[in-house]
Structures are given as structure tokens and as C-alpha cells.
mmCIF file of C-alpha atoms and ligand atoms in Angstrom:
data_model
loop_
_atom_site.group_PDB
_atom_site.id
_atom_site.type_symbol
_atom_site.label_atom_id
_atom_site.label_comp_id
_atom_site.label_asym_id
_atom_site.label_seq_id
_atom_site.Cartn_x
_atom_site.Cartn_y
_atom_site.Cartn_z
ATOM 1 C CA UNK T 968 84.649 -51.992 234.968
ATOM 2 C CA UNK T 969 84.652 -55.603 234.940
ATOM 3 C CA UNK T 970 87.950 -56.602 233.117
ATOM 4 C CA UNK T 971 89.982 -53.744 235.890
ATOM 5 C CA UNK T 972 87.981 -55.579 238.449
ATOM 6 C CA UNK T 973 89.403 -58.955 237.299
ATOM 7 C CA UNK T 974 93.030 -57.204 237.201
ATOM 8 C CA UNK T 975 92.611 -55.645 240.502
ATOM 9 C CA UNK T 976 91.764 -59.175 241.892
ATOM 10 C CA UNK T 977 93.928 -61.396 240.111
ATOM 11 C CA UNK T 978 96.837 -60.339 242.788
ATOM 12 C CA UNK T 979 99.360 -59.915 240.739
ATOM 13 C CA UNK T 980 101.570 -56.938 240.217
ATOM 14 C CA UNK T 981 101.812 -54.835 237.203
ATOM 15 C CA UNK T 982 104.399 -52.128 238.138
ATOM 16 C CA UNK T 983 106.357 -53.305 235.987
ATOM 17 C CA UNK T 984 109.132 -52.324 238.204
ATOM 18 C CA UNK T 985 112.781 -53.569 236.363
ATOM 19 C CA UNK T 986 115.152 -51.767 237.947
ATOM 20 C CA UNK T 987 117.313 -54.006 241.212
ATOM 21 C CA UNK T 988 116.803 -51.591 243.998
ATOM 22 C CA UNK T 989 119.187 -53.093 246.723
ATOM 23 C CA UNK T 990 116.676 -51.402 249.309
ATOM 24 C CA UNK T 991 113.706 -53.464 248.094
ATOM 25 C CA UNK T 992 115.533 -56.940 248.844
ATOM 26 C CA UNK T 993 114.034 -57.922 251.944
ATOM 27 C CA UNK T 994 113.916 -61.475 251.824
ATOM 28 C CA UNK T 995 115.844 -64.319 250.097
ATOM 29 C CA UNK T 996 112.912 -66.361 250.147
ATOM 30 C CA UNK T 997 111.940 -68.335 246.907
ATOM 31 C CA UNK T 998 108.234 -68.655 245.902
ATOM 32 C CA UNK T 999 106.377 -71.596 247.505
ATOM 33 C CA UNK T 1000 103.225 -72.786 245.897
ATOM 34 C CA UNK T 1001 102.529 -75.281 248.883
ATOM 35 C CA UNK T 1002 101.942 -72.538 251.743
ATOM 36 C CA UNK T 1003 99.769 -74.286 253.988
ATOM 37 C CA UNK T 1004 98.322 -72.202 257.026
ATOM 38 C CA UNK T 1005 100.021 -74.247 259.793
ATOM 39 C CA UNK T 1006 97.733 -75.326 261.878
ATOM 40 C CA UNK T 1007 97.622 -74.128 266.094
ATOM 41 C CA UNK T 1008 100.133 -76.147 267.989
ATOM 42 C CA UNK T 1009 101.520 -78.139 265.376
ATOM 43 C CA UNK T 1010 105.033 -79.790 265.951
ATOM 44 C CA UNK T 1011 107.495 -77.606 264.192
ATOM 45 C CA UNK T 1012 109.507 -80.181 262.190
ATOM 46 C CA UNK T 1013 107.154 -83.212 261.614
ATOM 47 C CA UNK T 1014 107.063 -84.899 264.500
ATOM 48 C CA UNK T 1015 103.232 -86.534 264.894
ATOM 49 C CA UNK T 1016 104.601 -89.193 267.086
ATOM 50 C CA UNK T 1017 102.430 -88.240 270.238
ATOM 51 C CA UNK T 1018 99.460 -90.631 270.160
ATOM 52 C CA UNK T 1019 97.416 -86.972 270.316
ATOM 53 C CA UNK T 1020 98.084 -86.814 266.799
ATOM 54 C CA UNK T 1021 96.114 -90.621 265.661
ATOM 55 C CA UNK T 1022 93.286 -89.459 268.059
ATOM 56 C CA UNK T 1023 92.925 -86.090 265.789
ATOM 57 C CA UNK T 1024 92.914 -88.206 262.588
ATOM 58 C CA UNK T 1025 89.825 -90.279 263.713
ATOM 59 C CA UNK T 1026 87.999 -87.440 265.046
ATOM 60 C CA UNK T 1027 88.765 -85.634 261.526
ATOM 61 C CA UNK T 1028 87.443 -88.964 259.623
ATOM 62 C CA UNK T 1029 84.539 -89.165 261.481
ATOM 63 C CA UNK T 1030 83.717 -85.120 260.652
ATOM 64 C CA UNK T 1031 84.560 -85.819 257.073
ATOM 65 C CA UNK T 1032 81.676 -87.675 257.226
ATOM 66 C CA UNK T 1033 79.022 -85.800 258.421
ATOM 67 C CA UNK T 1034 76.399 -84.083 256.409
ATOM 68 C CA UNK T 1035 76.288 -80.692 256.545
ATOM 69 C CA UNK T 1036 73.175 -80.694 259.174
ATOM 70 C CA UNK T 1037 75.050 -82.605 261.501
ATOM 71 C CA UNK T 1038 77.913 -80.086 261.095
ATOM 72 C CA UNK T 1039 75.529 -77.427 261.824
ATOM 73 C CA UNK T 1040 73.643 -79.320 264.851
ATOM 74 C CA UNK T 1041 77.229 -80.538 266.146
ATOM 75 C CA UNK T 1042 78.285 -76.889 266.041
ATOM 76 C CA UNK T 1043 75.041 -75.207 268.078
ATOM 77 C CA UNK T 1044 75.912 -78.558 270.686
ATOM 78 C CA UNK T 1045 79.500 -76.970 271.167
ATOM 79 C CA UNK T 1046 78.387 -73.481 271.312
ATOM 80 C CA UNK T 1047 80.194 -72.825 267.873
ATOM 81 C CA UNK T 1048 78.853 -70.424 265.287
ATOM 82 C CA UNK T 1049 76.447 -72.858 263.450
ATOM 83 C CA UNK T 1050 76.945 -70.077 260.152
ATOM 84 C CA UNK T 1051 78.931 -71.049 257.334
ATOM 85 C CA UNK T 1052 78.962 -73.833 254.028
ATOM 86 C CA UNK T 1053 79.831 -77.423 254.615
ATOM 87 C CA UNK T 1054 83.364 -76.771 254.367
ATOM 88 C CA UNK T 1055 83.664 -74.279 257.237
ATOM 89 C CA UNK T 1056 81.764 -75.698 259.497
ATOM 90 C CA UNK T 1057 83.797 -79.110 258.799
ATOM 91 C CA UNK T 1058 86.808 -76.851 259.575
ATOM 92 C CA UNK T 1059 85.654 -74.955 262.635
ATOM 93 C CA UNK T 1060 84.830 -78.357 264.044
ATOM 94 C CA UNK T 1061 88.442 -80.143 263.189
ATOM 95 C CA UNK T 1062 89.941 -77.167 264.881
ATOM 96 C CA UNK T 1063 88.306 -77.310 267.946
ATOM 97 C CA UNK T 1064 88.344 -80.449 268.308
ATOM 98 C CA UNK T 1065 92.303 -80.409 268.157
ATOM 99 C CA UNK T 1066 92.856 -77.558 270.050
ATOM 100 C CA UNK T 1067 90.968 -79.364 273.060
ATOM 101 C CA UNK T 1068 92.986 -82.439 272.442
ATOM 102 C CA UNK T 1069 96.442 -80.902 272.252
ATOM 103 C CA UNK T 1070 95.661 -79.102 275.122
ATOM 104 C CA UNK T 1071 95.533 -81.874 277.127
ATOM 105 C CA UNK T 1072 98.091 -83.838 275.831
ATOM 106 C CA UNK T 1073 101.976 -83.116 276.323
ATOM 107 C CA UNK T 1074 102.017 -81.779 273.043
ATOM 108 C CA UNK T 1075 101.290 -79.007 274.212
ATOM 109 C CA UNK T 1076 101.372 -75.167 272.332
ATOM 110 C CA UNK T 1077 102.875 -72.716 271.186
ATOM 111 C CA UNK T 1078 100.596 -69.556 271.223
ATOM 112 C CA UNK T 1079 103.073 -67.578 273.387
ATOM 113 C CA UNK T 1080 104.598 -66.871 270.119
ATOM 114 C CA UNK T 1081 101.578 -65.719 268.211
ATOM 115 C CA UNK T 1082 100.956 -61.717 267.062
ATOM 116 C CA UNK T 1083 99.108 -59.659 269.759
ATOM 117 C CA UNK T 1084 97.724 -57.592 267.182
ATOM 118 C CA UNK T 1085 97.393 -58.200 263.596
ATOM 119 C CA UNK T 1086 96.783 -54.816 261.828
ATOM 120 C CA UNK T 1087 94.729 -54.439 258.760
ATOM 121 C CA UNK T 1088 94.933 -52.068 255.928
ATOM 122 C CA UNK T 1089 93.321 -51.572 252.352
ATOM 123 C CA UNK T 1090 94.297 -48.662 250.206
ATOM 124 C CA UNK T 1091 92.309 -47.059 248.315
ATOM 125 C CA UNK T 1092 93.769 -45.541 245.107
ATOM 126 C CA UNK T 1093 93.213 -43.214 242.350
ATOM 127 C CA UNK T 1094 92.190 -44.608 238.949
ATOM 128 C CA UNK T 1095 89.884 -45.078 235.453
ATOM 129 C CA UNK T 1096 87.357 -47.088 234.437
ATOM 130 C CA UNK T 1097 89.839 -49.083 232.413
ATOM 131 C CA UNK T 1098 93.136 -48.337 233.927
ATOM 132 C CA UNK T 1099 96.457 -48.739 231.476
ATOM 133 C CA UNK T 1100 98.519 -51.416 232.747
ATOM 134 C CA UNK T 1101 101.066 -48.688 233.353
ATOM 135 C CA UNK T 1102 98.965 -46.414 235.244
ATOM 136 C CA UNK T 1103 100.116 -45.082 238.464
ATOM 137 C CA UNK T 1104 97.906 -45.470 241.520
ATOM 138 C CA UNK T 1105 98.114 -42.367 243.926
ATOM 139 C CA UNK T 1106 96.638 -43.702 247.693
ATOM 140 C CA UNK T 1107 94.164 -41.534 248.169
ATOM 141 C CA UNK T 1108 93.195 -43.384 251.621
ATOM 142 C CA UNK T 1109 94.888 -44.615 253.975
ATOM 143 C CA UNK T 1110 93.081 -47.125 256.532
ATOM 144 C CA UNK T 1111 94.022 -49.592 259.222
ATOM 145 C CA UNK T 1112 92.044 -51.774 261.348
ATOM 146 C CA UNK T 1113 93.761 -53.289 264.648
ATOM 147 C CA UNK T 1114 92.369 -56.546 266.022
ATOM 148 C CA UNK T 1115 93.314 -57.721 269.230
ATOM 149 C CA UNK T 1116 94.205 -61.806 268.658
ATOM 150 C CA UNK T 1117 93.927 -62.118 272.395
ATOM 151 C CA UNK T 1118 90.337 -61.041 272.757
ATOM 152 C CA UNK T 1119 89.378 -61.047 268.899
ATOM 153 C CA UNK T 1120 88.023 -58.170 268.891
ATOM 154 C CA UNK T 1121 89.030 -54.618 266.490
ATOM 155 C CA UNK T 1122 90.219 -52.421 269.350
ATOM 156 C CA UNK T 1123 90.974 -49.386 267.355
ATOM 157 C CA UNK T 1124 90.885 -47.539 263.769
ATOM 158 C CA UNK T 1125 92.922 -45.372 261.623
ATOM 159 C CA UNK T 1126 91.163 -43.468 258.703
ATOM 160 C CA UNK T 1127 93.304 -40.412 256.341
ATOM 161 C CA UNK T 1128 92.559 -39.495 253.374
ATOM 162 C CA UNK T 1129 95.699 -38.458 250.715
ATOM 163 C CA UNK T 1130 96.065 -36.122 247.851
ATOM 164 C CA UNK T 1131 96.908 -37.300 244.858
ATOM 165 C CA UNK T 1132 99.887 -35.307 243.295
ATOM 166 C CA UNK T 1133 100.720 -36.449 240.058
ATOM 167 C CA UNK T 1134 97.195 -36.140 239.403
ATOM 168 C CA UNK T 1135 95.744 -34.365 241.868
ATOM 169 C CA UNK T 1136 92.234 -34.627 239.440
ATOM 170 C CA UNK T 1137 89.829 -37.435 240.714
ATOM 171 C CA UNK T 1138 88.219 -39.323 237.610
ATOM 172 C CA UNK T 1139 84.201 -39.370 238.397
ATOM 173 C CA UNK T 1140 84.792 -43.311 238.183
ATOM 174 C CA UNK T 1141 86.645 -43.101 240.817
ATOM 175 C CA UNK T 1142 84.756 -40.820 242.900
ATOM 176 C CA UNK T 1143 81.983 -43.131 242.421
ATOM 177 C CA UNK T 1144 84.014 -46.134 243.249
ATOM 178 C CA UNK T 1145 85.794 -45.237 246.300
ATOM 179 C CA UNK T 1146 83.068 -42.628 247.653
ATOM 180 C CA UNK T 1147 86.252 -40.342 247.790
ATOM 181 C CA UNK T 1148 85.398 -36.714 246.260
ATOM 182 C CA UNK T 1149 87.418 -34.096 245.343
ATOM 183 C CA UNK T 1150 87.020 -32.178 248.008
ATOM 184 C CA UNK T 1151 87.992 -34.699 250.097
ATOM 185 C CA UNK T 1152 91.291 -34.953 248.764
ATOM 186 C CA UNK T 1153 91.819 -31.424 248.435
ATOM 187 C CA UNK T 1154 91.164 -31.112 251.552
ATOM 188 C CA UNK T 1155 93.947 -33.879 252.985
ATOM 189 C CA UNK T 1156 97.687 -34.009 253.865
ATOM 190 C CA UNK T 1157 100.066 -35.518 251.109
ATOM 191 C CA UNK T 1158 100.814 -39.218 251.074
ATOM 192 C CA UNK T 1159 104.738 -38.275 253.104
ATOM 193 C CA UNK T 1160 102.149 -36.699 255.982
ATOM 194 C CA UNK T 1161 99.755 -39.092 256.416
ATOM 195 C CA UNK T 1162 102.545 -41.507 256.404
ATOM 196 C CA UNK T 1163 103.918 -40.231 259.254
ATOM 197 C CA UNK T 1164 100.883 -39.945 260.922
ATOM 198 C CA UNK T 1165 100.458 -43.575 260.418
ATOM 199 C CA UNK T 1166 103.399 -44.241 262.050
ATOM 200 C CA UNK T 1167 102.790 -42.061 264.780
ATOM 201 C CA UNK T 1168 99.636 -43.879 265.679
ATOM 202 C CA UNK T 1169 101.284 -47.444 265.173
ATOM 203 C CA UNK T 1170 104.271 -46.357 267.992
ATOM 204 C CA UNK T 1171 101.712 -44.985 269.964
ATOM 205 C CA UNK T 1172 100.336 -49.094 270.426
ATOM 206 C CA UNK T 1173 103.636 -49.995 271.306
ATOM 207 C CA UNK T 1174 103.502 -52.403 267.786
ATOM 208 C CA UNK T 1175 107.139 -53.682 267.139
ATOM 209 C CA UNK T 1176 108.344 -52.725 270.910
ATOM 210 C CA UNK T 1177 105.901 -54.067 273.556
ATOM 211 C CA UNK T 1178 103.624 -56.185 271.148
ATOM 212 C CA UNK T 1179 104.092 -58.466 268.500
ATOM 213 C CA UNK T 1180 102.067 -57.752 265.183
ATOM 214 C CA UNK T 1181 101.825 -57.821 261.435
ATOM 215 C CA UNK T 1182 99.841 -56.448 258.783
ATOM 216 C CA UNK T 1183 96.956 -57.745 257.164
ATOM 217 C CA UNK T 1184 95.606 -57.202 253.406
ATOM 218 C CA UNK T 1185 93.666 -58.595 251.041
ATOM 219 C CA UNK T 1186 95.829 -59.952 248.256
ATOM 220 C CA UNK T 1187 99.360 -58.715 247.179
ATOM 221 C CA UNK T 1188 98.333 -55.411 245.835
ATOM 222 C CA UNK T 1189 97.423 -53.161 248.554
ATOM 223 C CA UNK T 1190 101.376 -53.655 249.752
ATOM 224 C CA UNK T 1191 103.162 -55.216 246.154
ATOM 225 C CA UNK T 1192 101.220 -52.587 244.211
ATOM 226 C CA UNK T 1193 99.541 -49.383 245.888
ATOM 227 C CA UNK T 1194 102.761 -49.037 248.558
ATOM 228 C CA UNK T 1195 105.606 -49.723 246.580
ATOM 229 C CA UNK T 1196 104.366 -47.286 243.660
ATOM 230 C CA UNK T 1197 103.292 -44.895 246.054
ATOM 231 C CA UNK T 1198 106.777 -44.967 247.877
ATOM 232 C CA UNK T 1199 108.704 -44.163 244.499
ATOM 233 C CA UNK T 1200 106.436 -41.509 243.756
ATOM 234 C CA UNK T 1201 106.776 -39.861 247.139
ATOM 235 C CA UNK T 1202 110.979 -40.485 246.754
ATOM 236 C CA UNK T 1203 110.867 -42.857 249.844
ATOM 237 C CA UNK T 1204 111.879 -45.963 250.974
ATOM 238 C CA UNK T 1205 109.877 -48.684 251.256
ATOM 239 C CA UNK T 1206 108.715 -48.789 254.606
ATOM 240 C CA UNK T 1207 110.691 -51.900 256.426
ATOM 241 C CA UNK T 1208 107.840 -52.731 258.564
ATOM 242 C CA UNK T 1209 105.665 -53.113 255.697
ATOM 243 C CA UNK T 1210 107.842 -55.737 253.969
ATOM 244 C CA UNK T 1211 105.910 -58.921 254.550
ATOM 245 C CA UNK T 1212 102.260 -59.424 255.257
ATOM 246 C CA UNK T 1213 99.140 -61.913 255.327
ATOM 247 C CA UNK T 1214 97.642 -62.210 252.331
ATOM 248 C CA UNK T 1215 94.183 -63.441 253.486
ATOM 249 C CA UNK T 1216 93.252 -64.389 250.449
ATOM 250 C CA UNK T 1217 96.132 -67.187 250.185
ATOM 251 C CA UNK T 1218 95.144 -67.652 253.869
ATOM 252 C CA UNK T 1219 91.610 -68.660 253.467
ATOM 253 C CA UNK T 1220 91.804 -70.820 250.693
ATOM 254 C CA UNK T 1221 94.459 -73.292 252.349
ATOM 255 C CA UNK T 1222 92.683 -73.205 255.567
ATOM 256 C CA UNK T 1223 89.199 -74.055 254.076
ATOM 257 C CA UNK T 1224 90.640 -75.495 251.479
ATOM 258 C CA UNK T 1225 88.725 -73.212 248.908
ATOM 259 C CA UNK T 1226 89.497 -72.523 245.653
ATOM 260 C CA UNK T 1227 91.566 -69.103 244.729
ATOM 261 C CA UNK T 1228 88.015 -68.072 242.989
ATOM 262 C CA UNK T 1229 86.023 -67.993 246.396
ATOM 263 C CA UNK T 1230 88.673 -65.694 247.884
ATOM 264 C CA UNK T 1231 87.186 -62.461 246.970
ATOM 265 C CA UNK T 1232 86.039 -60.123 250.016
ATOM 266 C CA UNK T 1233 81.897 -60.543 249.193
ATOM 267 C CA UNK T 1234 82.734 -64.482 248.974
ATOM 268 C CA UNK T 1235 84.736 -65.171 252.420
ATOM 269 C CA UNK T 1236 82.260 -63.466 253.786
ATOM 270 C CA UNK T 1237 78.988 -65.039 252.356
ATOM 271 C CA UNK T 1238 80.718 -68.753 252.572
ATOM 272 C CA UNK T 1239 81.209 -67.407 256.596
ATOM 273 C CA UNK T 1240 77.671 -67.175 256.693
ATOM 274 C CA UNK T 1241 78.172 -63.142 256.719
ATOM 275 C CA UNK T 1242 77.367 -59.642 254.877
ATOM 276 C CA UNK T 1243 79.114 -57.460 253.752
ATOM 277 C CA UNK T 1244 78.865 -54.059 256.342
ATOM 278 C CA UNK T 1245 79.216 -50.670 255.272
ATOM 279 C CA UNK T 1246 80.677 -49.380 251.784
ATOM 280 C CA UNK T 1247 81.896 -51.252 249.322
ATOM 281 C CA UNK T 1248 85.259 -50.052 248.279
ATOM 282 C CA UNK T 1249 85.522 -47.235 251.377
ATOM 283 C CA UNK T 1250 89.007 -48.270 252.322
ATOM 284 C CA UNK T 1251 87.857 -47.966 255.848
ATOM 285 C CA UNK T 1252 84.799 -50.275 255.789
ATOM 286 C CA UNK T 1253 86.900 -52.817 253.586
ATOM 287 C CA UNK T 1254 89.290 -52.990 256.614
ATOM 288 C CA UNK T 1255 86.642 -53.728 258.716
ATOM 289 C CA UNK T 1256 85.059 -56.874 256.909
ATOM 290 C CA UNK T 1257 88.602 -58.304 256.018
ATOM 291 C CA UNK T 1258 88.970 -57.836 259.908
ATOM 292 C CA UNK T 1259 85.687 -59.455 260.659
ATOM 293 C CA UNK T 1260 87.081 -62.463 258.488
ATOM 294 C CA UNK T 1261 90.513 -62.483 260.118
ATOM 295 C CA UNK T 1262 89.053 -63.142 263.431
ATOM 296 C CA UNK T 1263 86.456 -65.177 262.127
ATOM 297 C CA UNK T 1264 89.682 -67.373 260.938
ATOM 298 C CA UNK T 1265 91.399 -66.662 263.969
ATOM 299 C CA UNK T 1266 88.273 -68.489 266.079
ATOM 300 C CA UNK T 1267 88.123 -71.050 264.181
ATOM 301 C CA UNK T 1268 91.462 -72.181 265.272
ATOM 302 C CA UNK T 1269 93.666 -71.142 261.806
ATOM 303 C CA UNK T 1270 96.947 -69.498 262.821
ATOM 304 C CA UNK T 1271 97.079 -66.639 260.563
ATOM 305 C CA UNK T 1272 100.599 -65.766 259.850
ATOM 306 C CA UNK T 1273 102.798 -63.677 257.118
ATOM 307 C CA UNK T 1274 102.725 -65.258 253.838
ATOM 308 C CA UNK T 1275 103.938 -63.091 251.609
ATOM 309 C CA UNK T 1276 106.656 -60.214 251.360
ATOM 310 C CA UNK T 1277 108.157 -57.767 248.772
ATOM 311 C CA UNK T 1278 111.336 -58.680 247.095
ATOM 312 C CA UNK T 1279 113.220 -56.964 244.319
ATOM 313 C CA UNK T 1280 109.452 -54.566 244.207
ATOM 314 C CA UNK T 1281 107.473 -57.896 243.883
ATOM 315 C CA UNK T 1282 105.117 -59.719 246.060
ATOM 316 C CA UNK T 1283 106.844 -63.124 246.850
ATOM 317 C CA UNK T 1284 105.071 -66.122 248.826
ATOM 318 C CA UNK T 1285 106.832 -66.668 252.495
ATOM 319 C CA UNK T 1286 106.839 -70.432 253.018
ATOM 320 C CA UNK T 1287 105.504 -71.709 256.249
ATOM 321 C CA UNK T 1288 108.897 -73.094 257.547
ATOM 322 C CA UNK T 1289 110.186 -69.391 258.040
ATOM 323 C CA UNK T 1290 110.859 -69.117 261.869
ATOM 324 C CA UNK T 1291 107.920 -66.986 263.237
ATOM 325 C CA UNK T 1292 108.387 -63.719 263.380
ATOM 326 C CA UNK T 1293 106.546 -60.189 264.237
ATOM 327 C CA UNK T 1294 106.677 -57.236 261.649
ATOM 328 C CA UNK T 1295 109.729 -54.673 262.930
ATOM 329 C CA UNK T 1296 108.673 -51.282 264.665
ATOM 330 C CA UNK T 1297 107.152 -48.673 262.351
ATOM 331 C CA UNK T 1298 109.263 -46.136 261.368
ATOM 332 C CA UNK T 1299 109.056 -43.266 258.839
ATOM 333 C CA UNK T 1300 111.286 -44.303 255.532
ATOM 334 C CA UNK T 1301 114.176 -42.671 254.502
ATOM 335 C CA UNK T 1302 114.081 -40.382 251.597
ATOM 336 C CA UNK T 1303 115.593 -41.936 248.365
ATOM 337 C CA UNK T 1304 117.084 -38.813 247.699
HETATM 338 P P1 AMP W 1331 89.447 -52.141 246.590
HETATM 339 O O1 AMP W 1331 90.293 -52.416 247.780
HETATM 340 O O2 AMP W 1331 88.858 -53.342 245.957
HETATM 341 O O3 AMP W 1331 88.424 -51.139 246.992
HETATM 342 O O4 AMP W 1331 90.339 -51.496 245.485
HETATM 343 C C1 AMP W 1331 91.440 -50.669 245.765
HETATM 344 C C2 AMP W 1331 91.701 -49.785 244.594
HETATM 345 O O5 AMP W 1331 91.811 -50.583 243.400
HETATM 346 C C3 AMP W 1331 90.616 -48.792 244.285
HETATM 347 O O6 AMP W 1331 90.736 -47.613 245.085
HETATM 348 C C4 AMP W 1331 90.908 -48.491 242.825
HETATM 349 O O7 AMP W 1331 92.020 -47.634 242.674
HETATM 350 C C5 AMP W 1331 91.300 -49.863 242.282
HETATM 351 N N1 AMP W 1331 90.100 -50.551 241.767
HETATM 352 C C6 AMP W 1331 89.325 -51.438 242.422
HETATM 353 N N2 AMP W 1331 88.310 -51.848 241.654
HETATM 354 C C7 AMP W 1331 88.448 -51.187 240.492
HETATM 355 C C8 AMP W 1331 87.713 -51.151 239.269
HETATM 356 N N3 AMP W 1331 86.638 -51.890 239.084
HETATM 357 N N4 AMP W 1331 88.157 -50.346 238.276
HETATM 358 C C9 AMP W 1331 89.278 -49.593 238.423
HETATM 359 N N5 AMP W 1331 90.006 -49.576 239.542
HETATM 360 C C10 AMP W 1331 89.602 -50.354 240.548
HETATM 361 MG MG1 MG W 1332 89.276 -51.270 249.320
#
């Protein structure tokens, strides 16, 4: 249970996918180890010369300095969330004190270009205790979770469950992982249906057309791994709109400058001064805490954006000098046959 726990979390993806699929070529971006979160309104090529920027510097020295009580009493002063270890609170305090800055200064910025909604999703999958490292997931739920970046707040949920066809049989460990019976799946549409269904509910939103958004997950698997296997078991595309994503993970540690090993869900939450709510490993109420996270990120200042994408079937990093860009409207993938 442990050692597929450590897989599952170490992000990276085990397909084992060799053959060049010109469809799965979405980006020619090379992998960037330095992908800083950039932070709201900063200048786009460098260009700190607006005295602004020297007045943030002192103000972050002077935070740097603080114990972690004067964080805390600095933060209830401001009206901030007081929650949180020394190194979010110094963080939620360096953010707002920049954002009130720049917004008086001339350097103005540039949130007109930011997602309206950032959409969340976490697959849950079939499996075994101690899954080969060939073993094909099935989704066996599909959930999303759409915040609203303009009023932070989750404004509406998806929830279908998917049966399994290659093995349609449910292990008990995975019953007892997910919360996902038999029945359950039995019960549900296959993985092309729900799909669609999906897609139906994202057009419905206007996501793509109207409003700007991405998606959302929790490391590289739930797109790199669950998706792309998923896809070439159903004979479908990939879906284009599902090509590059936040990793939060990546996200949180360079924006609280955190090490990759407090990036698991239980531990972005607890070092936010939160719990965990619901069911562990319900694909549903993991979309909910990873969105409860996101917009805890999102108020204290970070400008979550896509990070990561699928190339040749492998999750690539997306460095931050890629022009901003939303995710393109949802549509139901072609058939590869
Ligand atoms: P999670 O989002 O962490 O709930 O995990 C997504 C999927 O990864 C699950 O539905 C399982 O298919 C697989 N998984 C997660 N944890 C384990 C584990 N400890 N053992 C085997 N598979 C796991
Ligand atoms: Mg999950």
C-alpha cells in the first residue's frame, strides 16, 4: 500500500508509452526545472526599473524578519487569514503587500488576462494493492470542481462514475480505496459517455468561448497518466483541451517555496492551517480540497497558471515565459480509428 502510494505520488509517468503519436505533440516546449509561479503584476521581460519594485524589496526584508507571531499578529491587523506555518504567512504578507503597492504605482497589472475559471479534476482509477508498473488504470470517476478566480469561490461540480472495461472486476483494494463499489460501476456509462457528458457540461459554462480557463490537478498523473491511458484504451484522441494543466503540486512548492515532499494533498493543506474535508481518495471530495488550496493560493496573491502539458504521451514542464494562454474549448476527441 505504501510503496504504490509512493509511485502514485512521485508524479511521474509509467505508461511506458514508446510509440511517436504525431497527435500527442502538443507542445515544443523543453523541460524547465526553474518554473517559478510568476508573481501578480510582474513586468513581463525583466524590467524592475519602477522605483515600486526597491519599495517591495524592503518591505520583503523587513517580513523576512519577523517571527512567526508577528506574522500571525501582522496578518489578524490586515484582516488576513492568521492560519498557516511561518512560511505562508511570510508569503501571504509579501503578496499583499505588493499587490497594494503595484496598484498604486504606474506599474500597474495585468489581471485582465488571468483565467475566469480554473477547473479542477482528480480521477479516480481502477487498481491493486501493489499495482505492476504496466498495469492499466481504467477511470472509474470522473470529477471536476469549477472555481470562480473572480470571486474565489467553487461555483459548480461535476461527479460520473465509469465502468471499467478491460476489467470491468473492481479489486476489494480498490473498493476500499476509492469508496467506489461494484455496483457503482456497473451501474455507470462507459468512459466514451461520460466523456461526452463532460464536455457537454464544460460548453454549457461557456469555458474556451466566453471565459478563459484551465484545468487543475494534482501532479502529472491524473492528465500524463489516468487520461492518456484511458484515451488509448477507449481508441480516442487525446482530448486537445486537456493538453496542458496546473500541476499544483509544482505550484505550491515555488510559491511557498516548499520542498517537493510537503506537496502532498494532506500537507498543503495542514501547512494552510486546514483539514482535510470529506473522503479521502473520493475523486469528488479530492477535487474539492485541491480547490480549497487553489483559491487559498489564489488569495494569497500567487498567479496560478499552466505548468505542465503532454508531449509525445509525457507530462512536460511549461516554462513561465510561455505567452499566457487559456485552455481551447472542450470538445469530444476524435476516434483513433
Ligand atoms: P488519488 O487521487 O490519490 O485518490 O489516486 C488516484 C488513483 O491512484 C486511485 O483511484 C488509484 O487507482 C491509484 N492509487 C492511489 N493510491 C493508491 C494506492 N495506495 N495503491 C494503489 N493505487 C493507488
Ligand atoms: Mg483522488
Amino acid at each position: 500500500m505504501e510503496s504504490q502510494k509512493k509511485i502514485r505520488q512521485s508524479d511521474g509517468n509509467t505508461t511506458g508509452a514508446s510509440r511517436k503519436d504525431e497527435d500527442e505533440e502538443c507542445c515544443s516546449y523543453t523541460a524547465c526545472d526553474k518554473n517559478e509561479e510568476r508573481e501578480p503584476s510582474s513586468p513581463n521581460r525583466g524590467d524592475f526599473s519602477d522605483p515600486v519594485y526597491k519599495e517591495i524589496a524592503v518591505a520583503n526584508g523587513t517580513i523576512n524578519r519577523m517571527t512567526r507571531e508577528e506574522l500571525q499578529a501582522k496578518c489578524a491587523e490586515l484582516k488576513l487569514d492568521p492560519r498557516g506555518v511561518k512560511d505562508v504567512l511570510r508569503k501571504r504578507l509579501k503578496s499583499y503587500y505588493k499587490k497594494q503597492k503595484l496598484m498604486h504605482s504606474a506599474a500597474g497589472g495585468n489581471s485582465e488576462l488571468y483565467y475566469d475559471y480554473i477547473c479542477v479534476v482528480d480521477f479516480e482509477a481502477t487498481c491493486e494493492e501493489n499495482n505492476p508498473l504496466d498495469y492499466h488504470h481504467e477511470i472509474i470517476e470522473f470529477p471536476m470542481v469549477l472555481i470562480d478566480t473572480h470571486t474565489l469561490e467553487i461555483v459548480d461540480t461535476f461527479q460520473e462514475y465509469v465502468k471499467p472495461e478491460i476489467s470491468p472486476q473492481l479489486s476489494d483494494f480498490c473498493t476500499q480505496l476509492t469508496g467506489i463499489t461494484q455496483e457503482m460501476v456497473d451501474e455507470a456509462k462507459t468512459f466514451n459517455a461520460v466523456l461526452k457528458r463532460a464536455v457537454s457540461w464544460l460548453k454549457e459554462k461557456e469555458l474556451g468561448t466566453k471565459y478563459k480557463y484551465t484545468f487543475l490537478t494534482d501532479g502529472s498523473w491524473d492528465m500524463g497518466k489516468f487520461l492518456y491511458t484511458q484515451c488509448k484504451l477507449s481508441r480516442i484522441r487525446f482530448p486537445q483541451f486537456a493538453r496542458k494543466w496546473i500541476n499544483i503540486r509544482k505550484s505550491y512548492g515555488n510559491f511557498y517555496k516548499v520542498a517537493r515532499s510537503q506537496t502532498k494533498l494532506i500537507c498543503m493543506l495542514e501547512n494552510l492551517g486546514m483539514k482535510y474535508e470529506g473522503r479521502p481518495h473520493c475523486g469528488l471530495d479530492d477535487s474539492r480540497n485541491i480547490a480549497r488550496i487553489a483559491i487559498h493560493m489564489l488569495k494569497d496573491g500567487c498567479q496560478l497558471r499552466v505548468n505542465e502539458c503532454l508531449h509525445s504521451g509525457e507530462p512536460r514542464s511549461v516554462p513561465v515565459s510561455v505567452p499566457f494562454e487559456g485552455a481551447p474549448a472542450p470538445q469530444k476527441p476524435k476516434s483513433r480509428d
